[in-house]
mmCIF file of C-alpha atoms and ligand atoms in Angstrom:
data_model
loop_
_atom_site.group_PDB
_atom_site.id
_atom_site.type_symbol
_atom_site.label_atom_id
_atom_site.label_comp_id
_atom_site.label_asym_id
_atom_site.label_seq_id
_atom_site.Cartn_x
_atom_site.Cartn_y
_atom_site.Cartn_z
ATOM 1 C CA UNK A 1 113.361 114.760 111.109
ATOM 2 C CA UNK A 2 112.345 114.417 114.743
ATOM 3 C CA UNK A 3 113.258 118.027 115.447
ATOM 4 C CA UNK A 4 110.116 120.087 115.275
ATOM 5 C CA UNK A 5 110.834 123.104 113.070
ATOM 6 C CA UNK A 6 110.269 126.514 114.675
ATOM 7 C CA UNK A 7 107.282 127.253 112.415
ATOM 8 C CA UNK A 8 105.594 124.129 113.699
ATOM 9 C CA UNK A 9 105.899 124.769 117.399
ATOM 10 C CA UNK A 10 102.391 126.118 117.461
ATOM 11 C CA UNK A 11 101.148 123.122 115.561
ATOM 12 C CA UNK A 12 102.875 120.843 118.066
ATOM 13 C CA UNK A 13 100.740 122.406 120.764
ATOM 14 C CA UNK A 14 97.586 121.911 118.733
ATOM 15 C CA UNK A 15 95.287 119.029 119.438
ATOM 16 C CA UNK A 16 95.160 116.227 116.948
ATOM 17 C CA UNK A 17 92.632 113.473 116.389
ATOM 18 C CA UNK A 18 92.617 111.012 119.284
ATOM 19 C CA UNK A 19 90.979 108.279 117.220
ATOM 20 C CA UNK A 20 90.729 107.177 113.641
ATOM 21 C CA UNK A 21 87.284 106.091 112.357
ATOM 22 C CA UNK A 22 87.597 102.339 111.939
ATOM 23 C CA UNK A 23 84.031 101.204 111.317
ATOM 24 C CA UNK A 24 82.727 99.628 108.131
ATOM 25 C CA UNK A 25 86.024 98.292 106.838
ATOM 26 C CA UNK A 26 86.186 94.711 105.623
ATOM 27 C CA UNK A 27 89.774 93.833 106.543
ATOM 28 C CA UNK A 28 89.272 90.179 105.615
ATOM 29 C CA UNK A 29 89.214 91.232 101.939
ATOM 30 C CA UNK A 30 92.612 92.907 102.118
ATOM 31 C CA UNK A 31 94.683 89.741 101.753
ATOM 32 C CA UNK A 32 94.362 87.594 98.630
ATOM 33 C CA UNK A 33 93.588 83.869 98.778
ATOM 34 C CA UNK A 34 96.835 82.533 97.289
ATOM 35 C CA UNK A 35 98.546 82.992 100.663
ATOM 36 C CA UNK A 36 96.576 80.204 102.323
ATOM 37 C CA UNK A 37 97.861 77.753 99.701
ATOM 38 C CA UNK A 38 101.432 78.960 100.333
ATOM 39 C CA UNK A 39 101.105 78.099 103.990
ATOM 40 C CA UNK A 40 100.351 74.433 103.210
ATOM 41 C CA UNK A 41 103.371 74.237 100.906
ATOM 42 C CA UNK A 42 105.585 75.739 103.609
ATOM 43 C CA UNK A 43 104.331 73.357 106.241
ATOM 44 C CA UNK A 44 105.137 70.375 104.024
ATOM 45 C CA UNK A 45 108.710 71.650 103.463
ATOM 46 C CA UNK A 46 109.349 72.171 107.164
ATOM 47 C CA UNK A 47 110.862 68.740 107.748
ATOM 48 C CA UNK A 48 113.751 69.686 105.421
ATOM 49 C CA UNK A 49 114.454 72.851 107.352
ATOM 50 C CA UNK A 50 116.924 73.431 110.218
ATOM 51 C CA UNK A 51 116.000 76.993 111.086
ATOM 52 C CA UNK A 52 113.341 79.546 110.271
ATOM 53 C CA UNK A 53 114.087 83.186 109.590
ATOM 54 C CA UNK A 54 110.939 85.210 110.032
ATOM 55 C CA UNK A 55 111.147 88.631 108.414
ATOM 56 C CA UNK A 56 108.941 91.467 109.546
ATOM 57 C CA UNK A 57 108.782 95.220 109.105
ATOM 58 C CA UNK A 58 110.678 96.998 111.898
ATOM 59 C CA UNK A 59 108.038 99.742 111.990
ATOM 60 C CA UNK A 60 105.430 97.338 113.368
ATOM 61 C CA UNK A 61 106.002 95.084 116.329
ATOM 62 C CA UNK A 62 105.237 91.651 114.954
ATOM 63 C CA UNK A 63 102.618 90.347 117.309
ATOM 64 C CA UNK A 64 99.404 90.566 115.394
ATOM 65 C CA UNK A 65 100.977 90.367 111.975
ATOM 66 C CA UNK A 66 101.973 86.754 112.578
ATOM 67 C CA UNK A 67 99.962 83.853 111.305
ATOM 68 C CA UNK A 68 98.767 81.667 114.206
ATOM 69 C CA UNK A 69 98.776 78.462 112.132
ATOM 70 C CA UNK A 70 102.441 78.846 111.363
ATOM 71 C CA UNK A 71 103.239 79.984 114.863
ATOM 72 C CA UNK A 72 102.254 76.547 116.187
ATOM 73 C CA UNK A 73 104.905 74.943 114.001
ATOM 74 C CA UNK A 74 107.495 77.628 114.687
ATOM 75 C CA UNK A 75 108.072 76.391 118.210
ATOM 76 C CA UNK A 76 109.590 73.180 116.847
ATOM 77 C CA UNK A 77 112.448 74.804 114.935
ATOM 78 C CA UNK A 78 115.123 77.335 115.876
ATOM 79 C CA UNK A 79 113.699 80.709 115.004
ATOM 80 C CA UNK A 80 115.289 84.052 114.196
ATOM 81 C CA UNK A 81 113.177 87.168 113.901
ATOM 82 C CA UNK A 82 114.595 89.708 111.462
ATOM 83 C CA UNK A 83 113.087 93.165 111.768
ATOM 84 C CA UNK A 84 113.900 94.614 108.377
ATOM 85 C CA UNK A 85 113.671 98.159 106.975
ATOM 86 C CA UNK A 86 115.331 99.530 110.094
ATOM 87 C CA UNK A 87 116.371 102.537 107.983
ATOM 88 C CA UNK A 88 112.669 103.525 107.939
ATOM 89 C CA UNK A 89 111.970 102.809 111.600
ATOM 90 C CA UNK A 90 112.241 104.998 114.668
ATOM 91 C CA UNK A 91 114.222 102.669 116.906
ATOM 92 C CA UNK A 92 114.934 104.971 119.820
ATOM 93 C CA UNK A 93 112.904 102.551 121.966
ATOM 94 C CA UNK A 94 114.809 99.534 120.673
ATOM 95 C CA UNK A 95 115.417 98.216 124.194
ATOM 96 C CA UNK A 96 111.696 98.315 124.977
ATOM 97 C CA UNK A 97 110.902 96.594 121.698
ATOM 98 C CA UNK A 98 113.356 93.797 122.470
ATOM 99 C CA UNK A 99 111.978 93.427 126.008
ATOM 100 C CA UNK A 100 108.468 93.284 124.644
ATOM 101 C CA UNK A 101 109.401 90.635 122.094
ATOM 102 C CA UNK A 102 111.256 88.600 124.672
ATOM 103 C CA UNK A 103 108.108 88.625 126.788
ATOM 104 C CA UNK A 104 106.341 87.076 123.799
ATOM 105 C CA UNK A 105 108.967 84.331 123.537
ATOM 106 C CA UNK A 106 111.050 85.896 120.748
ATOM 107 C CA UNK A 107 114.603 85.956 122.033
ATOM 108 C CA UNK A 108 116.575 85.967 118.803
ATOM 109 C CA UNK A 109 116.006 89.257 117.076
ATOM 110 C CA UNK A 110 118.139 91.175 114.575
ATOM 111 C CA UNK A 111 117.284 94.570 113.086
ATOM 112 C CA UNK A 112 118.405 94.892 109.466
ATOM 113 C CA UNK A 113 118.324 97.158 106.481
ATOM 114 C CA UNK A 114 118.668 95.399 103.157
ATOM 115 C CA UNK A 115 119.089 98.635 101.236
ATOM 116 C CA UNK A 116 122.159 99.440 103.317
ATOM 117 C CA UNK A 117 123.167 95.817 104.040
ATOM 118 C CA UNK A 118 123.103 96.840 107.686
ATOM 119 C CA UNK A 119 123.431 93.975 110.207
ATOM 120 C CA UNK A 120 122.759 91.416 107.463
ATOM 121 C CA UNK A 121 126.187 89.867 108.125
ATOM 122 C CA UNK A 122 125.048 88.849 111.609
ATOM 123 C CA UNK A 123 122.393 86.521 110.246
ATOM 124 C CA UNK A 124 124.385 83.457 109.129
ATOM 125 C CA UNK A 125 126.539 83.287 112.323
ATOM 126 C CA UNK A 126 123.373 83.606 114.451
ATOM 127 C CA UNK A 127 121.557 80.946 112.431
ATOM 128 C CA UNK A 128 124.575 78.620 112.677
ATOM 129 C CA UNK A 129 124.691 79.070 116.428
ATOM 130 C CA UNK A 130 120.945 78.471 116.806
ATOM 131 C CA UNK A 131 121.149 75.283 114.750
ATOM 132 C CA UNK A 132 124.266 74.180 116.670
ATOM 133 C CA UNK A 133 122.340 74.492 119.936
ATOM 134 C CA UNK A 134 119.307 72.591 118.697
ATOM 135 C CA UNK A 135 118.466 68.955 118.150
ATOM 136 C CA UNK A 136 118.185 68.388 114.392
ATOM 137 C CA UNK A 137 115.996 65.253 114.477
ATOM 138 C CA UNK A 138 116.696 63.097 111.401
ATOM 139 C CA UNK A 139 119.020 65.743 109.935
ATOM 140 C CA UNK A 140 121.738 65.380 112.542
ATOM 141 C CA UNK A 141 124.226 63.731 110.105
ATOM 142 C CA UNK A 142 123.722 66.342 107.414
ATOM 143 C CA UNK A 143 126.491 68.950 107.308
ATOM 144 C CA UNK A 144 124.585 71.432 105.231
ATOM 145 C CA UNK A 145 122.020 73.733 106.774
ATOM 146 C CA UNK A 146 118.715 74.537 105.207
ATOM 147 C CA UNK A 147 116.934 77.699 106.243
ATOM 148 C CA UNK A 148 113.424 78.837 105.421
ATOM 149 C CA UNK A 149 112.628 82.537 105.115
ATOM 150 C CA UNK A 150 109.040 83.434 105.878
ATOM 151 C CA UNK A 151 106.973 86.533 106.505
ATOM 152 C CA UNK A 152 104.028 88.605 105.417
ATOM 153 C CA UNK A 153 104.102 90.326 101.984
ATOM 154 C CA UNK A 154 106.522 93.100 101.069
ATOM 155 C CA UNK A 155 108.606 93.087 104.257
ATOM 156 C CA UNK A 156 111.807 92.402 102.306
ATOM 157 C CA UNK A 157 112.146 88.597 102.312
ATOM 158 C CA UNK A 158 113.543 88.433 98.771
ATOM 159 C CA UNK A 159 115.771 91.445 99.420
ATOM 160 C CA UNK A 160 117.164 89.743 102.506
ATOM 161 C CA UNK A 161 117.945 86.531 100.617
ATOM 162 C CA UNK A 162 119.681 88.533 97.887
ATOM 163 C CA UNK A 163 121.552 90.596 100.451
ATOM 164 C CA UNK A 164 122.828 87.526 102.373
ATOM 165 C CA UNK A 165 123.904 85.923 99.124
ATOM 166 C CA UNK A 166 125.650 89.088 97.952
ATOM 167 C CA UNK A 167 127.538 89.486 101.223
ATOM 168 C CA UNK A 168 128.629 85.853 101.612
ATOM 169 C CA UNK A 169 129.032 84.664 98.036
ATOM 170 C CA UNK A 170 129.365 87.936 96.145
ATOM 171 C CA UNK A 171 126.596 86.762 93.848
ATOM 172 C CA UNK A 172 123.792 88.796 92.329
ATOM 173 C CA UNK A 173 120.048 88.597 92.726
ATOM 174 C CA UNK A 174 118.538 85.152 93.053
ATOM 175 C CA UNK A 175 114.979 86.145 93.767
ATOM 176 C CA UNK A 176 112.760 88.919 92.487
ATOM 177 C CA UNK A 177 112.220 92.033 94.570
ATOM 178 C CA UNK A 178 109.161 94.204 94.119
ATOM 179 C CA UNK A 179 107.588 97.335 95.536
ATOM 180 C CA UNK A 180 104.139 95.720 95.495
ATOM 181 C CA UNK A 181 103.095 93.039 97.974
ATOM 182 C CA UNK A 182 102.823 89.510 96.618
ATOM 183 C CA UNK A 183 105.675 89.502 94.071
ATOM 184 C CA UNK A 184 106.973 86.155 95.319
ATOM 185 C CA UNK A 185 104.688 83.320 94.315
ATOM 186 C CA UNK A 186 106.529 80.486 92.599
ATOM 187 C CA UNK A 187 107.463 77.062 93.991
ATOM 188 C CA UNK A 188 110.230 76.903 96.564
ATOM 189 C CA UNK A 189 113.684 75.593 95.660
ATOM 190 C CA UNK A 190 117.040 75.787 97.443
ATOM 191 C CA UNK A 191 119.825 78.212 96.752
ATOM 192 C CA UNK A 192 123.234 78.356 98.315
ATOM 193 C CA UNK A 193 123.953 81.522 100.260
ATOM 194 C CA UNK A 194 127.118 80.649 102.157
ATOM 195 C CA UNK A 195 130.136 78.359 101.624
ATOM 196 C CA UNK A 196 131.407 77.907 105.186
ATOM 197 C CA UNK A 197 129.216 76.724 106.742
ATOM 198 C CA UNK A 198 127.296 75.409 103.773
ATOM 199 C CA UNK A 199 123.959 77.124 104.074
ATOM 200 C CA UNK A 200 121.023 76.899 101.690
ATOM 201 C CA UNK A 201 117.934 79.042 101.798
ATOM 202 C CA UNK A 202 114.640 78.033 100.303
ATOM 203 C CA UNK A 203 114.892 80.583 97.556
ATOM 204 C CA UNK A 204 111.225 81.473 97.323
ATOM 205 C CA UNK A 205 110.271 82.890 100.657
ATOM 206 C CA UNK A 206 107.115 81.713 102.325
ATOM 207 C CA UNK A 207 104.493 84.393 102.096
ATOM 208 C CA UNK A 208 102.164 84.395 105.060
ATOM 209 C CA UNK A 209 98.811 86.067 105.314
ATOM 210 C CA UNK A 210 98.943 88.222 108.408
ATOM 211 C CA UNK A 211 96.371 87.730 111.076
ATOM 212 C CA UNK A 212 94.674 91.051 111.454
ATOM 213 C CA UNK A 213 93.307 91.394 114.946
ATOM 214 C CA UNK A 214 91.848 94.823 114.463
ATOM 215 C CA UNK A 215 91.089 97.289 111.715
ATOM 216 C CA UNK A 216 93.824 99.546 113.073
ATOM 217 C CA UNK A 217 96.397 96.761 112.765
ATOM 218 C CA UNK A 218 95.182 96.289 109.185
ATOM 219 C CA UNK A 219 95.742 99.985 108.509
ATOM 220 C CA UNK A 220 99.275 99.848 109.946
ATOM 221 C CA UNK A 221 100.046 96.883 107.697
ATOM 222 C CA UNK A 222 98.550 98.752 104.748
ATOM 223 C CA UNK A 223 100.659 101.798 105.535
ATOM 224 C CA UNK A 224 103.784 99.638 105.336
ATOM 225 C CA UNK A 225 102.697 98.378 101.922
ATOM 226 C CA UNK A 226 101.892 94.798 102.890
ATOM 227 C CA UNK A 227 98.455 95.075 101.281
ATOM 228 C CA UNK A 228 97.607 96.185 97.751
ATOM 229 C CA UNK A 229 96.711 99.861 98.209
ATOM 230 C CA UNK A 230 93.579 99.802 96.070
ATOM 231 C CA UNK A 231 91.985 97.161 98.312
ATOM 232 C CA UNK A 232 92.078 99.580 101.238
ATOM 233 C CA UNK A 233 91.914 102.836 99.278
ATOM 234 C CA UNK A 234 94.912 105.146 98.902
ATOM 235 C CA UNK A 235 93.087 108.103 100.361
ATOM 236 C CA UNK A 236 92.107 106.096 103.440
ATOM 237 C CA UNK A 237 95.713 104.974 103.952
ATOM 238 C CA UNK A 238 96.887 108.560 103.402
ATOM 239 C CA UNK A 239 94.422 109.759 106.040
ATOM 240 C CA UNK A 240 95.667 107.123 108.489
ATOM 241 C CA UNK A 241 99.230 108.252 107.724
ATOM 242 C CA UNK A 242 98.366 111.879 108.441
ATOM 243 C CA UNK A 243 96.589 110.894 111.667
ATOM 244 C CA UNK A 244 99.657 108.875 112.764
ATOM 245 C CA UNK A 245 102.217 111.532 111.886
ATOM 246 C CA UNK A 246 100.312 114.299 113.658
ATOM 247 C CA UNK A 247 99.606 112.210 116.748
ATOM 248 C CA UNK A 248 103.300 111.430 117.036
ATOM 249 C CA UNK A 249 104.214 115.030 116.204
ATOM 250 C CA UNK A 250 106.245 113.950 113.205
ATOM 251 C CA UNK A 251 105.824 116.979 111.005
ATOM 252 C CA UNK A 252 108.382 116.059 108.336
ATOM 253 C CA UNK A 253 105.610 116.243 105.720
ATOM 254 C CA UNK A 254 105.284 120.010 106.220
ATOM 255 C CA UNK A 255 108.753 121.000 104.960
ATOM 256 C CA UNK A 256 108.775 118.100 102.484
ATOM 257 C CA UNK A 257 105.795 119.589 100.631
ATOM 258 C CA UNK A 258 106.525 123.191 101.672
ATOM 259 C CA UNK A 259 103.141 123.417 103.365
ATOM 260 C CA UNK A 260 102.458 126.449 105.521
ATOM 261 C CA UNK A 261 101.944 124.318 108.651
ATOM 262 C CA UNK A 262 100.707 121.017 109.961
ATOM 263 C CA UNK A 263 97.031 120.165 109.589
ATOM 264 C CA UNK A 264 94.833 117.225 110.578
ATOM 265 C CA UNK A 265 92.398 117.345 107.658
ATOM 266 C CA UNK A 266 93.476 114.936 104.946
ATOM 267 C CA UNK A 267 91.381 116.740 102.362
ATOM 268 C CA UNK A 268 93.139 119.997 103.040
ATOM 269 C CA UNK A 269 96.620 118.409 103.094
ATOM 270 C CA UNK A 270 96.047 116.427 99.885
ATOM 271 C CA UNK A 271 94.660 119.516 98.198
ATOM 272 C CA UNK A 272 97.805 121.478 99.027
ATOM 273 C CA UNK A 273 100.046 118.554 98.047
ATOM 274 C CA UNK A 274 98.240 118.224 94.698
ATOM 275 C CA UNK A 275 98.585 121.933 93.958
ATOM 276 C CA UNK A 276 102.234 121.886 95.018
ATOM 277 C CA UNK A 277 102.962 118.942 92.724
ATOM 278 C CA UNK A 278 100.902 120.385 89.887
ATOM 279 C CA UNK A 279 98.597 117.349 90.065
ATOM 280 C CA UNK A 280 95.301 118.809 88.985
ATOM 281 C CA UNK A 281 92.610 117.482 86.698
ATOM 282 C CA UNK A 282 89.809 118.945 84.613
ATOM 283 C CA UNK A 283 86.383 117.803 85.724
ATOM 284 C CA UNK A 284 83.099 118.468 83.939
ATOM 285 C CA UNK A 285 80.524 120.020 86.223
ATOM 286 C CA UNK A 286 76.880 120.181 85.229
ATOM 287 C CA UNK A 287 75.419 123.618 85.914
ATOM 288 C CA UNK A 288 72.036 125.169 85.142
ATOM 289 C CA UNK A 289 73.457 126.701 81.971
ATOM 290 C CA UNK A 290 75.362 123.627 80.721
ATOM 291 C CA UNK A 291 78.671 121.827 81.306
ATOM 292 C CA UNK A 292 81.579 123.758 82.748
ATOM 293 C CA UNK A 293 85.182 122.513 82.944
ATOM 294 C CA UNK A 294 86.589 123.015 86.434
ATOM 295 C CA UNK A 295 90.188 122.400 87.491
ATOM 296 C CA UNK A 296 90.318 120.299 90.638
ATOM 297 C CA UNK A 297 93.155 118.913 92.736
ATOM 298 C CA UNK A 298 93.898 115.280 91.920
ATOM 299 C CA UNK A 299 93.447 113.852 95.423
ATOM 300 C CA UNK A 300 94.301 110.352 94.328
ATOM 301 C CA UNK A 301 97.661 111.375 92.794
ATOM 302 C CA UNK A 302 98.435 113.431 95.909
ATOM 303 C CA UNK A 303 97.607 110.470 98.178
ATOM 304 C CA UNK A 304 99.903 108.217 96.099
ATOM 305 C CA UNK A 305 102.743 110.695 96.406
ATOM 306 C CA UNK A 306 102.200 111.135 100.151
ATOM 307 C CA UNK A 307 102.368 107.343 100.665
ATOM 308 C CA UNK A 308 105.364 106.961 98.377
ATOM 309 C CA UNK A 309 107.242 109.679 100.256
ATOM 310 C CA UNK A 310 106.469 108.026 103.586
ATOM 311 C CA UNK A 311 107.429 104.539 102.392
ATOM 312 C CA UNK A 312 110.751 105.703 101.037
ATOM 313 C CA UNK A 313 111.608 107.392 104.326
ATOM 314 C CA UNK A 314 111.371 110.985 103.068
ATOM 315 C CA UNK A 315 108.989 111.966 105.876
ATOM 316 C CA UNK A 316 111.267 110.583 108.581
ATOM 317 C CA UNK A 317 111.466 107.351 110.578
ATOM 318 C CA UNK A 318 108.432 106.073 112.423
ATOM 319 C CA UNK A 319 107.339 103.450 114.965
ATOM 320 C CA UNK A 320 103.729 102.578 114.257
ATOM 321 C CA UNK A 321 103.243 100.469 117.387
ATOM 322 C CA UNK A 322 104.047 103.070 120.023
ATOM 323 C CA UNK A 323 100.727 102.231 121.675
ATOM 324 C CA UNK A 324 101.775 98.578 122.025
ATOM 325 C CA UNK A 325 105.000 99.642 123.740
ATOM 326 C CA UNK A 326 103.410 102.194 126.025
ATOM 327 C CA UNK A 327 102.371 99.838 128.877
ATOM 328 C CA UNK A 328 105.817 98.112 128.962
HETATM 329 N N1 LIG B 401 113.905 101.088 102.850
HETATM 330 C C1 LIG B 401 114.011 99.766 102.734
HETATM 331 N N2 LIG B 401 113.358 99.123 101.737
HETATM 332 C C2 LIG B 401 113.502 97.785 101.651
HETATM 333 C C3 LIG B 401 114.317 97.042 102.544
HETATM 334 N N3 LIG B 401 114.246 95.736 102.192
HETATM 335 C C4 LIG B 401 113.419 95.661 101.136
HETATM 336 N N4 LIG B 401 112.964 96.892 100.799
HETATM 337 C C5 LIG B 401 112.024 97.247 99.721
HETATM 338 O O1 LIG B 401 110.760 96.678 100.048
HETATM 339 C C6 LIG B 401 110.081 96.251 98.882
HETATM 340 C C7 LIG B 401 109.703 94.782 99.024
HETATM 341 O O2 LIG B 401 110.879 93.985 99.032
HETATM 342 P P1 LIG B 401 110.845 92.418 98.676
HETATM 343 O O3 LIG B 401 112.208 91.886 98.977
HETATM 344 O O4 LIG B 401 110.274 92.183 97.315
HETATM 345 O O5 LIG B 401 109.799 91.899 99.760
HETATM 346 P P2 LIG B 401 109.130 90.442 99.899
HETATM 347 O O6 LIG B 401 108.854 90.257 101.347
HETATM 348 O O7 LIG B 401 109.955 89.399 99.227
HETATM 349 O O8 LIG B 401 107.785 90.712 99.105
HETATM 350 P P3 LIG B 401 106.643 89.661 98.596
HETATM 351 O O9 LIG B 401 107.180 89.047 97.359
HETATM 352 O O10 LIG B 401 105.490 90.579 98.375
HETATM 353 O O11 LIG B 401 106.354 88.707 99.678
HETATM 354 C C8 LIG B 401 111.033 96.531 97.716
HETATM 355 O O12 LIG B 401 110.665 97.774 97.149
HETATM 356 C C9 LIG B 401 112.394 96.623 98.383
HETATM 357 O O13 LIG B 401 113.301 97.425 97.675
HETATM 358 C C10 LIG B 401 115.018 97.761 103.587
HETATM 359 O O14 LIG B 401 115.735 97.225 104.436
HETATM 360 N N5 LIG B 401 114.815 99.119 103.625
#
C-alpha cells in the first residue's frame, strides 16, 4: 500500500494541508464519565496484582494517551506495554519507537496483533520473568500470578485476554469484544489464562480515560476508534483522516474507492465516495416555485465507510505519531 501508484505520482508532488484546523473543539466532552469511577476500582485492586499489562494502539505512541493518575501507581508494579493492532500499524520505524519509549521509561514493550495471534505467545513468559525479577511485597509466598490488563477504550484489551487464554488453555472467549469503545464495564473478577505457571488475569480490563494533551491527540485517538464517533463528528474524523493520509502520501484510498486521483478536500472526496457506493439521499429543497426533490450525496454514510475502511486496514498501515518520532 506504501507504493505510490503511477497515476498518483503527480498527486505525490502536490502540496497538501500543513495544518488541520483545531480550534473550537471541546475534547473534554469526548470521554464519558464512567471511566473515572473505573480508575478508583482499579487502584483498589492493585494490591492483589503482581504485574500490569498496559495495552495501547500501535498506531499511536502511548505518551499522551496515558492517564497520569494511574501512571503514578504504575511505577510500583512490573509493567509490560503491549502495542496491539500491529497489523494496522506502519512499523517500519519500530526501532525508533522502541528507543523513544525507552527514553520515557518503558523498557518492556511487545507489539501484538490479536486478530492474527501475532506475538501474543511472548506475553506470559515476559510477564513471568518480570514478576520473577521483582519484589512481590506481601504476595511473595503465593505461587499464582495475578495480572491486571489496563488501557484506554477499544485498543483490544478484551481481545488480548481472549487471545492469551485461547493460546495457553485452548479455551474460548471469556470477555466481550466490541467494535465500539466502552464495551467493557462490569466488575473485575479473575480468570485463569495459563496452567504453568498459574496465571490469572483480572477478566474485566481496566478502562482508562486517556489524557488528551491537545486537540490533535484527541483526533488521533478518535481516528483509532477510542472515542464514540458521534461525539467528535464522523465527518470531522474523516477530514482528519484525509489530512493525515495525504500528508503522509498514503494514497491507498484512491484505488480503494476507484477515485480519479488524490485530493485534499474532504467534501470532494466524500462526494465521490458516496456516489461510488451509491449512497445518495433525496432532500427537499425549497425554491421560489415550491418544493423540489434533489438527490444529494450522503456525506455521513460516505464518512462512515471511509473510517470503517481505514480502521479495518483496507487503506494500508499507518503511524499517526510520525511527528512525535521526527526529533528522535
Ligand atoms: N485489526 C485488529 N483489530 C483488533 C485487534 N485487537 C482487537 N481488535 C478489534 O478492536 C476492537 C476492540 O477490541 P476490544 O477487545 O473490545 O477492545 P477493548 O480495549 O476491550 O475495548 P473497551 O471494552 O472499549 O475498553 C474489536 O473490533 C476487535 O476486533 C488487533 O490486533 N488487530
